[in-house]
């Protein structure tokens, strides 16, 4: 997963046996808080956006109006429902988010939906 690693507290936990029969849980320390890692309402990773620096955009979590238009329906929906991101919604993933994620020209083939799942489980 593309998450910021802290490299301070990684560890393994072995359960239900030893050696080859053990169930192994691997815990990986991440940098910052889950809010720090969340960059958008819809699951886009703003740090990977080609327009971020060019348009001086801090991501929809930090701005009121997107650089590309008057409003974003996904951002508006999320904020109206008082969710930090779409993954917190009872309707996730909804038709609106799916239409953005799988848009023929600007979609990401569902990558943002998977990112919201990661944020939800942080």
PDB file of C-alpha atoms in Angstrom:
ATOM      1  CA  UNK A   1       0.000   0.000   0.000  1.00  0.00           C
ATOM      2  CA  UNK A   2       1.122   3.518  -0.670  1.00  0.00           C
ATOM      3  CA  UNK A   3       1.099   4.804   2.928  1.00  0.00           C
ATOM      4  CA  UNK A   4       3.719   6.907   4.749  1.00  0.00           C
ATOM      5  CA  UNK A   5       5.869   4.581   6.869  1.00  0.00           C
ATOM      6  CA  UNK A   6       7.233   5.660  10.252  1.00  0.00           C
ATOM      7  CA  UNK A   7       9.835   2.839  10.571  1.00  0.00           C
ATOM      8  CA  UNK A   8       9.636   3.162  14.364  1.00  0.00           C
ATOM      9  CA  UNK A   9       7.318   0.463  15.648  1.00  0.00           C
ATOM     10  CA  UNK A  10       6.952  -2.404  13.162  1.00  0.00           C
ATOM     11  CA  UNK A  11       6.490  -5.807  14.798  1.00  0.00           C
ATOM     12  CA  UNK A  12       5.226  -9.346  14.227  1.00  0.00           C
ATOM     13  CA  UNK A  13       2.898 -11.345  16.437  1.00  0.00           C
ATOM     14  CA  UNK A  14       2.751 -15.142  16.252  1.00  0.00           C
ATOM     15  CA  UNK A  15      -0.460 -16.879  17.359  1.00  0.00           C
ATOM     16  CA  UNK A  16      -1.963 -20.359  17.372  1.00  0.00           C
ATOM     17  CA  UNK A  17       1.156 -22.469  17.199  1.00  0.00           C
ATOM     18  CA  UNK A  18       4.773 -22.132  16.373  1.00  0.00           C
ATOM     19  CA  UNK A  19       6.895 -22.379  13.267  1.00  0.00           C
ATOM     20  CA  UNK A  20       5.078 -23.364  10.104  1.00  0.00           C
ATOM     21  CA  UNK A  21       1.645 -23.583  11.781  1.00  0.00           C
ATOM     22  CA  UNK A  22       1.645 -20.146  13.400  1.00  0.00           C
ATOM     23  CA  UNK A  23      -0.763 -17.405  12.413  1.00  0.00           C
ATOM     24  CA  UNK A  24       1.356 -14.306  11.884  1.00  0.00           C
ATOM     25  CA  UNK A  25       0.079 -10.747  12.324  1.00  0.00           C
ATOM     26  CA  UNK A  26       2.344  -8.018  10.950  1.00  0.00           C
ATOM     27  CA  UNK A  27       1.929  -4.477  12.265  1.00  0.00           C
ATOM     28  CA  UNK A  28       3.489  -1.584  10.388  1.00  0.00           C
ATOM     29  CA  UNK A  29       3.952   1.842  11.984  1.00  0.00           C
ATOM     30  CA  UNK A  30       2.669   4.744   9.905  1.00  0.00           C
ATOM     31  CA  UNK A  31       3.713   8.378  10.050  1.00  0.00           C
ATOM     32  CA  UNK A  32       1.213  10.994  11.202  1.00  0.00           C
ATOM     33  CA  UNK A  33      -2.410  10.528  12.095  1.00  0.00           C
ATOM     34  CA  UNK A  34      -5.113   9.108   9.856  1.00  0.00           C
ATOM     35  CA  UNK A  35      -6.328  12.674   9.261  1.00  0.00           C
ATOM     36  CA  UNK A  36      -2.834  13.633   8.054  1.00  0.00           C
ATOM     37  CA  UNK A  37      -2.886  10.779   5.548  1.00  0.00           C
ATOM     38  CA  UNK A  38      -6.344  11.635   4.245  1.00  0.00           C
ATOM     39  CA  UNK A  39      -5.920  14.052   1.361  1.00  0.00           C
ATOM     40  CA  UNK A  40      -9.326  14.238  -0.305  1.00  0.00           C
ATOM     41  CA  UNK A  41     -12.962  13.407   0.273  1.00  0.00           C
ATOM     42  CA  UNK A  42     -13.192  10.931  -2.632  1.00  0.00           C
ATOM     43  CA  UNK A  43      -9.959   8.981  -2.097  1.00  0.00           C
ATOM     44  CA  UNK A  44      -7.716  10.702  -4.606  1.00  0.00           C
ATOM     45  CA  UNK A  45      -4.121  10.978  -3.443  1.00  0.00           C
ATOM     46  CA  UNK A  46      -3.506  14.679  -3.934  1.00  0.00           C
ATOM     47  CA  UNK A  47       0.261  14.278  -3.581  1.00  0.00           C
ATOM     48  CA  UNK A  48       0.168  12.301  -6.856  1.00  0.00           C
ATOM     49  CA  UNK A  49      -1.832  14.957  -8.738  1.00  0.00           C
ATOM     50  CA  UNK A  50       0.015  16.611 -11.620  1.00  0.00           C
ATOM     51  CA  UNK A  51      -1.939  19.842 -11.086  1.00  0.00           C
ATOM     52  CA  UNK A  52      -1.280  20.236  -7.364  1.00  0.00           C
ATOM     53  CA  UNK A  53       1.739  22.539  -7.564  1.00  0.00           C
ATOM     54  CA  UNK A  54       0.762  24.143 -10.849  1.00  0.00           C
ATOM     55  CA  UNK A  55      -2.639  25.227  -9.480  1.00  0.00           C
ATOM     56  CA  UNK A  56      -1.396  25.800  -5.907  1.00  0.00           C
ATOM     57  CA  UNK A  57      -3.998  23.327  -4.642  1.00  0.00           C
ATOM     58  CA  UNK A  58      -3.896  21.984  -1.082  1.00  0.00           C
ATOM     59  CA  UNK A  59      -6.515  19.299  -1.743  1.00  0.00           C
ATOM     60  CA  UNK A  60     -10.248  19.451  -1.209  1.00  0.00           C
ATOM     61  CA  UNK A  61      -9.956  18.768   2.508  1.00  0.00           C
ATOM     62  CA  UNK A  62      -8.127  22.095   2.893  1.00  0.00           C
ATOM     63  CA  UNK A  63      -9.920  24.301   0.343  1.00  0.00           C
ATOM     64  CA  UNK A  64     -13.493  25.533  -0.119  1.00  0.00           C
ATOM     65  CA  UNK A  65     -13.642  25.586  -3.918  1.00  0.00           C
ATOM     66  CA  UNK A  66     -11.780  23.244  -6.304  1.00  0.00           C
ATOM     67  CA  UNK A  67      -9.448  24.843  -8.851  1.00  0.00           C
ATOM     68  CA  UNK A  68     -11.247  23.117 -11.717  1.00  0.00           C
ATOM     69  CA  UNK A  69     -14.772  24.455 -11.121  1.00  0.00           C
ATOM     70  CA  UNK A  70     -17.272  26.103  -8.835  1.00  0.00           C
ATOM     71  CA  UNK A  71     -17.878  22.994  -6.765  1.00  0.00           C
ATOM     72  CA  UNK A  72     -17.325  19.256  -6.525  1.00  0.00           C
ATOM     73  CA  UNK A  73     -20.435  17.143  -5.944  1.00  0.00           C
ATOM     74  CA  UNK A  74     -18.459  14.445  -4.087  1.00  0.00           C
ATOM     75  CA  UNK A  75     -16.858  16.993  -1.748  1.00  0.00           C
ATOM     76  CA  UNK A  76     -20.230  18.681  -1.166  1.00  0.00           C
ATOM     77  CA  UNK A  77     -21.970  15.371  -0.425  1.00  0.00           C
ATOM     78  CA  UNK A  78     -19.281  14.289   2.016  1.00  0.00           C
ATOM     79  CA  UNK A  79     -19.243  17.580   3.875  1.00  0.00           C
ATOM     80  CA  UNK A  80     -23.050  17.768   4.022  1.00  0.00           C
ATOM     81  CA  UNK A  81     -23.084  14.337   5.673  1.00  0.00           C
ATOM     82  CA  UNK A  82     -20.229  15.486   7.966  1.00  0.00           C
ATOM     83  CA  UNK A  83     -17.863  12.739   6.797  1.00  0.00           C
ATOM     84  CA  UNK A  84     -14.117  13.214   6.473  1.00  0.00           C
ATOM     85  CA  UNK A  85     -14.152  11.026   3.342  1.00  0.00           C
ATOM     86  CA  UNK A  86     -16.530   8.845   1.332  1.00  0.00           C
ATOM     87  CA  UNK A  87     -15.423   5.644   3.063  1.00  0.00           C
ATOM     88  CA  UNK A  88     -17.270   6.729   6.206  1.00  0.00           C
ATOM     89  CA  UNK A  89     -20.639   6.888   4.457  1.00  0.00           C
ATOM     90  CA  UNK A  90     -23.286   4.190   4.871  1.00  0.00           C
ATOM     91  CA  UNK A  91     -23.853   4.306   1.084  1.00  0.00           C
ATOM     92  CA  UNK A  92     -20.177   3.798   0.189  1.00  0.00           C
ATOM     93  CA  UNK A  93     -19.394   3.315  -2.594  1.00  0.00           C
ATOM     94  CA  UNK A  94     -22.349   5.211  -4.018  1.00  0.00           C
ATOM     95  CA  UNK A  95     -23.320   5.856  -7.634  1.00  0.00           C
ATOM     96  CA  UNK A  96     -21.814   9.356  -7.497  1.00  0.00           C
ATOM     97  CA  UNK A  97     -18.411   8.135  -6.329  1.00  0.00           C
ATOM     98  CA  UNK A  98     -18.484   5.241  -8.793  1.00  0.00           C
ATOM     99  CA  UNK A  99     -19.214   7.656 -11.647  1.00  0.00           C
ATOM    100  CA  UNK A 100     -16.091   9.652 -10.751  1.00  0.00           C
ATOM    101  CA  UNK A 101     -13.911   6.606 -10.088  1.00  0.00           C
ATOM    102  CA  UNK A 102     -14.796   4.898 -13.354  1.00  0.00           C
ATOM    103  CA  UNK A 103     -15.159   7.964 -15.592  1.00  0.00           C
ATOM    104  CA  UNK A 104     -13.752   7.158 -19.027  1.00  0.00           C
ATOM    105  CA  UNK A 105     -11.586  10.310 -19.257  1.00  0.00           C
ATOM    106  CA  UNK A 106     -10.677  11.234 -15.692  1.00  0.00           C
ATOM    107  CA  UNK A 107     -11.404   8.130 -13.635  1.00  0.00           C
ATOM    108  CA  UNK A 108      -8.820   5.961 -11.932  1.00  0.00           C
ATOM    109  CA  UNK A 109     -10.469   2.567 -12.405  1.00  0.00           C
ATOM    110  CA  UNK A 110     -11.620   2.468  -8.783  1.00  0.00           C
ATOM    111  CA  UNK A 111      -8.284   3.309  -7.147  1.00  0.00           C
ATOM    112  CA  UNK A 112      -9.882   6.116  -5.112  1.00  0.00           C
ATOM    113  CA  UNK A 113     -12.516   3.709  -3.783  1.00  0.00           C
ATOM    114  CA  UNK A 114      -9.792   1.356  -2.556  1.00  0.00           C
ATOM    115  CA  UNK A 115      -8.033   4.334  -0.923  1.00  0.00           C
ATOM    116  CA  UNK A 116     -11.207   5.274   0.965  1.00  0.00           C
ATOM    117  CA  UNK A 117     -11.380   1.686   2.214  1.00  0.00           C
ATOM    118  CA  UNK A 118      -7.817   2.043   3.540  1.00  0.00           C
ATOM    119  CA  UNK A 119      -8.624   5.338   5.255  1.00  0.00           C
ATOM    120  CA  UNK A 120     -11.750   3.799   6.786  1.00  0.00           C
ATOM    121  CA  UNK A 121      -9.688   0.994   8.308  1.00  0.00           C
ATOM    122  CA  UNK A 122      -6.882   3.226   9.649  1.00  0.00           C
TER     123      UNK A 122
END
